[in-house]
Short mmCIF file of C-alpha atoms in Angstrom, two decimals:
data_model
loop_
_atom_site.label_atom_id
_atom_site.label_comp_id
_atom_site.label_asym_id
_atom_site.label_seq_id
_atom_site.Cartn_x
_atom_site.Cartn_y
_atom_site.Cartn_z
CA MET O 1 30.15 -45.72 9.68
CA ALA O 2 26.78 -46.75 11.13
CA THR O 3 23.43 -45.08 10.38
CA GLN O 4 20.09 -44.98 12.15
CA GLY O 5 17.32 -42.97 10.39
CA LYS O 6 18.80 -39.55 9.69
CA ILE O 7 21.52 -40.06 12.29
CA LEU O 8 25.02 -40.68 11.02
CA VAL O 9 27.55 -42.08 13.53
CA TYR O 10 31.22 -42.53 12.78
CA LYS O 11 34.25 -43.67 14.72
CA ARG O 12 37.27 -41.47 15.28
CA GLN O 13 40.71 -42.69 16.41
CA GLY O 14 42.74 -40.06 18.27
CA LYS O 15 45.31 -39.57 21.02
CA LYS O 16 42.62 -40.16 23.65
CA GLY O 17 41.60 -43.41 22.02
CA THR O 18 38.41 -44.26 20.13
CA THR O 19 35.47 -41.83 20.22
CA TYR O 20 32.21 -41.56 18.29
CA THR O 21 30.58 -38.59 16.61
CA TYR O 22 27.00 -38.13 15.39
CA ILE O 23 25.84 -36.00 12.44
CA LEU O 24 22.25 -35.05 11.68
CA GLU O 25 21.05 -33.65 8.37
CA ALA O 26 18.79 -30.70 9.26
CA GLY O 27 17.60 -29.69 5.80
CA ARG O 28 18.61 -26.49 4.03
CA ASP O 29 18.78 -22.90 5.19
CA PRO O 30 15.71 -21.22 3.62
CA ILE O 31 17.66 -18.01 3.12
CA THR O 32 21.08 -19.19 1.86
CA GLY O 33 20.01 -22.58 0.48
CA LYS O 34 23.02 -24.24 2.13
CA ARG O 35 22.76 -27.62 3.86
CA LYS O 36 22.41 -27.50 7.64
CA ARG O 37 23.98 -30.11 9.91
CA VAL O 38 24.05 -30.82 13.64
CA SER O 39 27.01 -32.71 15.02
CA LYS O 40 28.67 -33.57 18.32
CA SER O 41 31.79 -35.59 19.19
CA GLY O 42 33.40 -37.31 22.19
CA PHE O 43 31.08 -40.26 22.82
CA LYS O 44 32.63 -43.51 24.06
CA THR O 45 30.31 -45.78 22.07
CA ALA O 46 28.17 -45.58 18.95
CA LYS O 47 25.15 -46.37 21.12
CA GLU O 48 25.79 -43.29 23.31
CA ALA O 49 26.16 -41.11 20.22
CA ARG O 50 22.83 -42.36 18.77
CA ALA O 51 21.07 -41.90 22.12
CA ALA O 52 22.28 -38.31 22.36
CA ALA O 53 21.20 -37.58 18.78
CA GLN O 54 17.72 -39.13 19.07
CA PRO O 55 15.99 -36.21 20.96
CA ILE O 56 17.34 -33.80 18.38
CA LEU O 57 16.07 -36.02 15.56
CA ASN O 58 12.64 -36.10 17.23
CA LYS O 59 12.56 -32.29 17.25
CA LEU O 60 13.50 -32.24 13.56
CA LEU O 61 10.70 -34.67 12.73
CA LEU O 62 8.26 -32.38 14.56
CA GLY O 63 9.46 -29.45 12.47
CA LYS O 64 11.21 -27.67 15.31
CA ASN O 65 14.34 -25.58 14.94
CA VAL O 66 17.48 -27.25 16.25
CA ILE O 67 20.09 -24.90 14.80
CA GLU O 68 20.28 -21.34 15.99
CA SER O 69 20.42 -19.09 12.96
CA THR O 70 23.16 -16.46 12.84
CA ILE O 71 21.37 -14.38 10.21
CA THR O 72 20.84 -10.72 11.12
CA PHE O 73 17.51 -8.93 10.94
CA LYS O 74 18.70 -6.89 7.94
CA GLU O 75 19.92 -9.96 6.04
CA TYR O 76 16.65 -11.77 6.62
CA ALA O 77 14.51 -8.68 5.89
CA ASP O 78 16.23 -8.11 2.53
CA GLU O 79 15.52 -11.72 1.48
CA TRP O 80 11.96 -11.58 2.83
CA ILE O 81 11.17 -8.53 0.71
CA LYS O 82 12.36 -10.36 -2.41
CA GLU O 83 10.10 -13.32 -1.68
CA TYR O 84 7.05 -11.44 -0.38
CA SER O 85 7.08 -8.87 -3.19
CA LEU O 86 6.36 -11.65 -5.70
CA HIS O 87 2.82 -11.83 -4.27
CA LEU O 88 2.21 -8.07 -4.18
CA LYS O 89 0.98 -5.53 -6.68
CA LYS O 90 3.78 -3.16 -7.65
CA ALA O 91 1.82 -0.21 -6.29
CA SER O 92 1.96 -1.78 -2.81
CA LEU O 93 5.71 -2.47 -2.92
CA PRO O 94 6.95 1.00 -1.81
CA THR O 95 4.79 0.79 1.34
CA LEU O 96 6.15 -2.67 2.16
CA ILE O 97 9.78 -1.63 1.65
CA SER O 98 9.50 1.64 3.60
CA ASN O 99 7.96 -0.15 6.62
CA VAL O 100 10.53 -2.95 6.60
CA LYS O 101 13.26 -0.29 6.48
CA ILE O 102 11.81 1.10 9.71
CA GLY O 103 12.53 -2.28 11.33
CA ILE O 104 16.00 -2.44 9.75
CA LYS O 105 16.84 1.00 11.12
CA TYR O 106 15.92 -0.12 14.65
CA PHE O 107 17.15 -3.75 14.74
CA GLY O 108 19.87 -3.45 12.07
CA ASN O 109 22.58 -6.08 12.41
CA LYS O 110 21.13 -7.74 15.50
CA LYS O 111 20.67 -11.48 15.00
CA ILE O 112 17.01 -12.14 14.35
CA LYS O 113 17.02 -15.01 16.88
CA ASP O 114 18.07 -12.56 19.61
CA ILE O 115 15.13 -10.19 19.13
CA THR O 116 12.80 -10.65 22.11
CA ILE O 117 9.23 -9.55 22.82
CA HIS O 118 10.73 -6.88 25.09
CA ASP O 119 12.92 -5.63 22.21
CA TYR O 120 9.97 -5.45 19.86
CA GLN O 121 7.77 -3.73 22.43
CA SER O 122 10.48 -1.11 22.96
CA PHE O 123 10.65 -0.60 19.21
CA LEU O 124 6.87 -0.02 19.01
CA ASN O 125 6.87 2.35 21.97
CA ASN O 126 9.63 4.46 20.41
CA TYR O 127 8.17 4.42 16.92
CA ALA O 128 4.74 5.48 18.19
CA ILE O 129 6.02 8.86 19.40
CA GLY O 130 4.63 11.63 17.21
CA ARG O 131 2.96 9.26 14.74
CA LYS O 132 -0.61 8.49 13.78
CA LYS O 133 -2.30 5.30 14.93
CA SER O 134 -2.71 4.07 11.34
CA THR O 135 1.00 4.59 10.63
CA LEU O 136 2.00 2.54 13.68
CA GLU O 137 -0.48 -0.24 12.92
CA ARG O 138 0.67 -0.52 9.30
CA ALA O 139 4.31 -0.98 10.34
CA HIS O 140 3.34 -3.52 13.02
CA VAL O 141 1.26 -5.66 10.63
CA ILE O 142 4.06 -5.82 8.05
CA LEU O 143 6.82 -6.60 10.58
CA LYS O 144 4.67 -9.20 12.35
CA ASN O 145 4.17 -10.90 9.00
CA LEU O 146 7.94 -10.82 8.44
CA PHE O 147 8.57 -12.56 11.78
CA ASN O 148 5.79 -15.09 11.09
CA THR O 149 7.60 -16.21 7.96
CA ALA O 150 10.82 -16.59 9.97
CA VAL O 151 8.97 -18.91 12.36
CA LYS O 152 7.54 -20.85 9.42
CA TYR O 153 11.07 -21.40 8.07
CA SER O 154 12.37 -22.38 11.54
CA ILE O 155 14.77 -19.45 11.60
CA ILE O 156 13.30 -18.43 14.95
CA ASN O 157 11.17 -20.44 17.37
CA SER O 158 8.56 -17.79 18.19
CA ASN O 159 7.33 -14.45 16.92
CA PRO O 160 8.48 -11.50 19.09
CA ALA O 161 5.64 -9.40 17.62
CA ASP O 162 3.00 -11.67 19.19
CA ASN O 163 1.23 -10.73 22.42
CA ILE O 164 2.52 -7.16 22.50
CA ILE O 165 0.63 -4.12 23.78
CA MET O 166 -0.06 -1.51 21.13
CA PRO O 167 1.00 1.92 22.44
CA LYS O 168 -1.89 4.29 23.01
CA ILE O 169 -1.86 7.20 20.60
CA GLU O 170 -4.01 10.21 21.30
CA PRO O 171 -5.92 11.27 18.17
CA THR O 172 -4.69 14.51 16.60
CA LYS O 173 -7.08 17.43 16.69
CA LYS O 174 -6.83 18.11 12.97
CA ASP O 175 -9.71 20.23 11.71
CA ILE O 176 -11.77 17.82 9.62
CA THR O 177 -12.89 20.65 7.34
CA SER O 178 -9.31 20.92 6.01
CA MET O 179 -9.73 17.44 4.49
CA TYR O 180 -12.29 18.49 1.88
CA LEU O 181 -13.46 21.47 -0.16
CA THR O 182 -16.84 23.08 0.27
CA LYS O 183 -19.07 23.39 -2.78
CA ASN O 184 -17.97 27.01 -3.39
CA GLU O 185 -14.28 26.16 -2.82
CA LEU O 186 -14.54 23.33 -5.34
CA LEU O 187 -16.26 25.48 -7.95
CA ASN O 188 -13.58 28.18 -7.50
CA PHE O 189 -10.83 25.62 -7.96
CA LEU O 190 -12.49 24.12 -11.06
CA ASP O 191 -12.71 27.61 -12.58
CA PHE O 192 -8.99 27.97 -11.95
CA ALA O 193 -8.26 24.49 -13.40
CA LYS O 194 -10.25 25.29 -16.55
CA ASN O 195 -7.90 28.21 -17.26
CA TYR O 196 -4.66 26.56 -16.09
CA LYS O 197 -2.00 26.87 -18.80
CA GLY O 198 0.82 24.59 -17.69
CA TYR O 199 2.98 22.83 -20.30
CA GLY O 200 0.99 20.05 -21.99
CA SER O 201 -1.76 20.29 -19.35
CA ASN O 202 -4.87 20.36 -21.56
CA TYR O 203 -6.06 17.30 -19.65
CA PHE O 204 -5.91 19.02 -16.24
CA TYR O 205 -9.45 20.40 -16.03
CA PRO O 206 -11.28 17.26 -17.24
CA LEU O 207 -9.13 15.16 -14.90
CA CYS O 208 -9.90 17.33 -11.85
CA LEU O 209 -13.58 17.37 -12.74
CA THR O 210 -13.56 13.56 -13.01
CA LEU O 211 -11.87 13.21 -9.61
CA ALA O 212 -14.30 15.61 -7.93
CA PHE O 213 -17.49 14.32 -9.59
CA THR O 214 -16.77 10.58 -9.13
CA GLY O 215 -14.48 10.33 -6.07
CA ILE O 216 -12.22 7.84 -7.87
CA ARG O 217 -8.56 7.51 -6.89
CA LEU O 218 -5.91 9.27 -8.96
CA GLY O 219 -4.36 5.91 -9.94
CA GLU O 220 -7.78 4.72 -11.16
CA ALA O 221 -8.27 7.91 -13.20
CA CYS O 222 -4.83 7.60 -14.82
CA ALA O 223 -5.61 3.98 -15.79
CA LEU O 224 -8.94 4.82 -17.46
CA LEU O 225 -9.29 3.84 -21.12
CA TRP O 226 -11.93 5.29 -23.42
CA GLU O 227 -13.49 1.84 -23.60
CA ASN O 228 -14.22 2.20 -19.85
CA VAL O 229 -16.21 5.39 -20.45
CA ASP O 230 -19.73 5.17 -21.84
CA ILE O 231 -20.68 8.78 -22.52
CA GLU O 232 -24.01 7.79 -24.07
CA ASN O 233 -25.19 5.86 -20.99
CA LYS O 234 -23.22 8.07 -18.57
CA THR O 235 -21.14 5.37 -16.85
CA ILE O 236 -17.47 4.88 -16.00
CA LYS O 237 -16.18 1.38 -15.30
CA ILE O 238 -13.29 1.14 -12.82
CA GLU O 239 -11.32 -2.06 -13.35
CA SER O 240 -7.67 -1.08 -13.14
CA SER O 241 -5.13 1.21 -11.50
CA MET O 242 -1.88 2.78 -12.62
CA TYR O 243 1.50 2.05 -11.07
CA SER O 244 4.16 4.63 -11.92
CA LYS O 245 7.82 4.93 -10.92
CA ASN O 246 8.20 8.44 -12.36
CA GLN O 247 6.62 10.75 -14.96
CA ASN O 248 7.45 8.41 -17.85
CA GLU O 249 7.53 4.80 -16.56
CA TYR O 250 4.24 3.10 -15.78
CA GLU O 251 2.36 -0.16 -15.66
CA ARG O 252 -1.41 -0.43 -15.98
CA GLN O 253 -2.39 -3.12 -13.49
CA ASN O 254 -5.04 -5.70 -14.32
CA SER O 255 -7.03 -4.91 -11.19
CA PRO O 256 -7.43 -1.87 -8.90
CA LYS O 257 -6.64 -1.64 -5.18
CA ASN O 258 -9.00 -4.42 -4.03
CA LEU O 259 -12.10 -6.37 -5.11
CA SER O 260 -14.50 -3.72 -3.85
CA SER O 261 -12.66 -1.21 -6.08
CA ILE O 262 -14.02 -2.91 -9.22
CA ARG O 263 -17.21 -0.98 -9.89
CA THR O 264 -19.31 0.96 -12.39
CA ILE O 265 -20.03 4.60 -11.52
CA ILE O 266 -23.00 6.50 -12.90
CA ILE O 267 -22.09 10.09 -13.83
CA GLY O 268 -24.17 13.19 -14.52
CA ASN O 269 -24.55 15.43 -17.57
CA THR O 270 -21.85 17.88 -16.46
CA LEU O 271 -19.05 15.33 -16.44
CA ALA O 272 -20.35 13.39 -19.45
CA THR O 273 -20.44 16.59 -21.53
CA GLU O 274 -16.94 17.63 -20.44
CA LEU O 275 -15.46 14.19 -21.20
CA LYS O 276 -17.05 14.30 -24.66
CA LYS O 277 -15.44 17.72 -25.25
CA TRP O 278 -12.07 16.42 -24.01
CA LYS O 279 -12.21 13.38 -26.29
CA THR O 280 -12.77 15.66 -29.29
CA GLU O 281 -9.92 17.94 -28.18
CA GLN O 282 -7.62 14.96 -27.64
CA LEU O 283 -8.25 13.71 -31.20
CA THR O 284 -7.68 17.24 -32.55
CA LEU O 285 -4.36 17.53 -30.68
CA ARG O 286 -3.23 14.19 -32.13
CA VAL O 287 -3.69 15.59 -35.62
CA LEU O 288 -2.15 18.96 -34.68
CA TYR O 289 0.99 17.47 -33.12
CA GLY O 290 1.24 14.43 -35.38
CA THR O 291 1.18 11.92 -32.54
CA ARG O 292 -1.06 9.32 -34.17
CA ASN O 293 1.88 6.94 -34.59
CA ASN O 294 3.71 8.06 -31.46
CA LYS O 295 1.24 7.49 -28.64
CA PRO O 296 0.60 4.80 -25.98
CA ASN O 297 -0.55 1.39 -27.21
CA LEU O 298 -3.60 1.73 -24.97
CA ASP O 299 -6.23 4.40 -25.62
CA PHE O 300 -5.96 6.29 -22.31
CA VAL O 301 -8.57 8.89 -21.43
CA PHE O 302 -6.02 11.27 -19.94
CA THR O 303 -2.90 11.93 -21.99
CA ARG O 304 -0.48 14.83 -22.33
CA PHE O 305 1.29 16.04 -25.47
CA GLU O 306 4.97 16.86 -25.85
CA LYS O 307 4.87 19.24 -28.80
CA THR O 308 8.58 19.34 -29.55
CA LYS O 309 8.88 15.54 -29.57
CA PHE O 310 5.58 14.96 -31.40
CA LYS O 311 4.74 12.54 -28.64
CA GLU O 312 1.63 11.64 -26.63
CA ILE O 313 2.09 10.19 -23.12
CA ALA O 314 -0.25 8.69 -20.54
CA VAL O 315 -0.82 11.06 -17.62
CA LEU O 316 0.77 9.59 -14.48
CA GLN O 317 0.38 10.38 -10.79
CA PRO O 318 3.78 12.14 -10.37
CA THR O 319 2.91 14.55 -13.20
CA VAL O 320 -0.40 15.54 -11.60
CA GLN O 321 1.13 15.77 -8.13
CA LEU O 322 3.79 18.11 -9.52
CA ILE O 323 1.08 20.51 -10.78
CA PHE O 324 -0.60 20.49 -7.35
CA THR O 325 2.77 21.22 -5.71
CA LYS O 326 3.29 24.24 -7.97
CA ILE O 327 -0.22 25.51 -7.21
CA ASN O 328 0.29 25.10 -3.45
CA LYS O 329 3.61 27.00 -3.56
CA LYS O 330 1.77 30.02 -4.95
CA HIS O 331 -0.72 29.89 -2.03
CA LEU O 332 -3.64 30.50 -4.36
CA PHE O 333 -6.10 28.67 -2.10
CA ASN O 334 -6.74 28.54 1.65
CA LYS O 335 -6.42 24.74 1.69
CA LYS O 336 -3.66 22.49 0.45
CA ILE O 337 -4.68 20.97 -2.89
CA TYR O 338 -3.87 17.32 -3.56
CA ALA O 339 -5.50 14.51 -5.54
CA HIS O 340 -7.09 12.68 -2.61
CA LEU O 341 -8.70 15.94 -1.47
CA PHE O 342 -11.23 15.55 -4.31
CA ARG O 343 -12.14 12.07 -3.11
CA HIS O 344 -12.88 13.45 0.36
CA THR O 345 -14.72 16.38 -1.23
CA HIS O 346 -16.95 13.98 -3.16
CA VAL O 347 -17.88 12.29 0.13
CA SER O 348 -18.76 15.60 1.80
CA LEU O 349 -20.90 16.80 -1.12
CA LEU O 350 -22.79 13.50 -1.36
CA ALA O 351 -23.47 13.64 2.38
CA GLU O 352 -24.53 17.28 2.13
CA ALA O 353 -26.89 16.50 -0.75
CA GLY O 354 -28.90 14.36 1.67
CA ASN O 355 -30.74 11.02 1.50
CA ILE O 356 -27.58 9.12 0.58
CA SER O 357 -26.42 6.41 2.99
CA LEU O 358 -22.83 5.92 4.10
CA GLU O 359 -22.92 2.42 2.57
CA SER O 360 -23.93 3.83 -0.85
CA ILE O 361 -21.09 6.35 -0.70
CA GLN O 362 -18.57 3.64 0.22
CA GLN O 363 -19.73 1.51 -2.70
CA ARG O 364 -19.36 4.44 -5.09
CA LEU O 365 -15.85 5.13 -3.79
CA GLY O 366 -14.88 1.46 -4.03
CA HIS O 367 -14.09 0.49 -0.47
CA SER O 368 -15.95 -1.53 2.14
CA SER O 369 -14.87 0.66 5.05
CA ASP O 370 -12.77 3.77 5.56
CA GLU O 371 -12.37 5.80 8.75
CA THR O 372 -11.85 9.13 6.97
CA THR O 373 -14.97 8.66 4.85
CA ARG O 374 -16.99 7.84 7.96
CA LYS O 375 -15.67 10.90 9.85
CA ILE O 376 -16.46 13.30 7.00
CA TYR O 377 -19.90 11.76 6.49
CA LEU O 378 -20.80 12.03 10.18
CA HIS O 379 -19.44 15.58 10.39
CA ILE O 380 -21.55 16.76 7.43
CA THR O 381 -24.72 14.93 8.45
CA GLU O 382 -24.48 16.22 12.03
CA LYS O 383 -24.06 19.74 10.67
CA SER O 384 -27.15 19.23 8.47
CA LYS O 385 -29.17 18.09 11.50
CA LEU O 386 -28.12 21.23 13.39
CA ASP O 387 -28.98 23.47 10.42
CA THR O 388 -32.41 21.83 10.17
CA ALA O 389 -33.08 22.43 13.88
CA ASN O 390 -31.93 26.06 13.64
CA THR O 391 -34.07 26.71 10.57
CA PHE O 392 -37.13 25.35 12.37
CA GLU O 393 -36.35 27.37 15.50
CA ASN O 394 -35.93 30.59 13.51
CA TYR O 395 -39.19 29.99 11.67
CA MET O 396 -41.15 29.32 14.87
CA THR O 397 -39.76 32.34 16.74
CA LYS O 398 -40.41 34.92 14.05
#
C-alpha cells in the first residue's frame, strides 16, 4: 500500500487484472462520532488513483464537505437540541424545543442535505398563516441557528434559511386596552385578591400587589428572597428568576432573563407596609403549622403552607397561573387576568402618572426594548395629550 498525505492507495488483484483504489480519511461524523471515509476503485495505476483523490483532499483541507450526509432533519434536530441546550438557561429550553418541533413536524424524515431554500421558504409561508409576526420570527431565528450549526459541522454546504423573504403578516387589531387594567380595575382586583380564600393562598394578595406596584415578572417575584427586600429603605433587588417544571419542582437561577433584568427597584409606602405585614404573617404561619424544619433551604418571600403535611413550599409560576385560571373561569372580571397583565398595567399607570420617560419605565421593568411596552406607553400618553386639549377647550368655551 502506498500513501500520499491523507490519501491511501492500495492495489487489488481481480478477474479483470490489477486495479487501484484510493481511500481518504474525512474525519468523524459530528452527530454519530463514527469515522468518515471517501473511497473509489477501478484505477489502472496508483498515480491515477492519487490524481483522482487529490481534488477531494484539497476540499477537505479547506474544510469543505465531501460526503453527503444521510441524516434526517429529525435526527439532526434531536442531537442539536442536546448540544445547544447546554448553553441555555432552563427557562428558555421549552421555547427552543417547541420551535424545533415545528420544523420537525414540517421536514420530518427528509434528509437535511435535501432541504432547499425553496423548501424552507414554503415552510415559512405556510407557518405564517394565522400567526403573529413575533411567533414567526422566533421560529425562524431558532431554525436558522440550527442550520448554521449543520453548516459549521459540514453536514450541509449552505444554510437554506439564508436569503429568504419573511412573509408579510398584517398586524392584528387587538384592542390595546385589553392588555392592561385601568387604575379602578386594578384596585377592584386587589380588593378581591385581599379576600381570596384559596387553599394555602395567604401569599396571593401581597404577590399580586408586588407584581402590580413594581412591574416585575412572575418568575422574578417567585425567586425573591427576603434578603433582596429592604423594607427600611424601600428597595427590591432583582437578581434571579425561577424555573419550574410543575407546582413542586423548581430551580432558582443565578441570573434573571438578561443583563438588563438585574436591577434595584424603589418601592412606595403601600407595598413596603404590605410586605412587612406579610413577613410577620409568614413567620406566624411557620409557628402555627410547625414548618420551621420543613421549609425551603432558601428564605423565599412568597411561600405557601400545606397544613396537613406541615410543609412550607416556594410559590411557583404554575401554582399562581392555576389561581388565575380558576378566577377567569368564574368570569368575575371583564378582562382576562394573568400574571403578565400586571406588568403591562404598571406601564400604563406610570405613563398615566405623567413626567416619566419611556426609557425610565423600561429600566424599571428590566428590558432595553419591548414593543408592547412602547405601544401601551404611546397609547396612554396620546390619550393624556387629547384629555389636556379637551380640558383646555372646555375651559375656554365656558
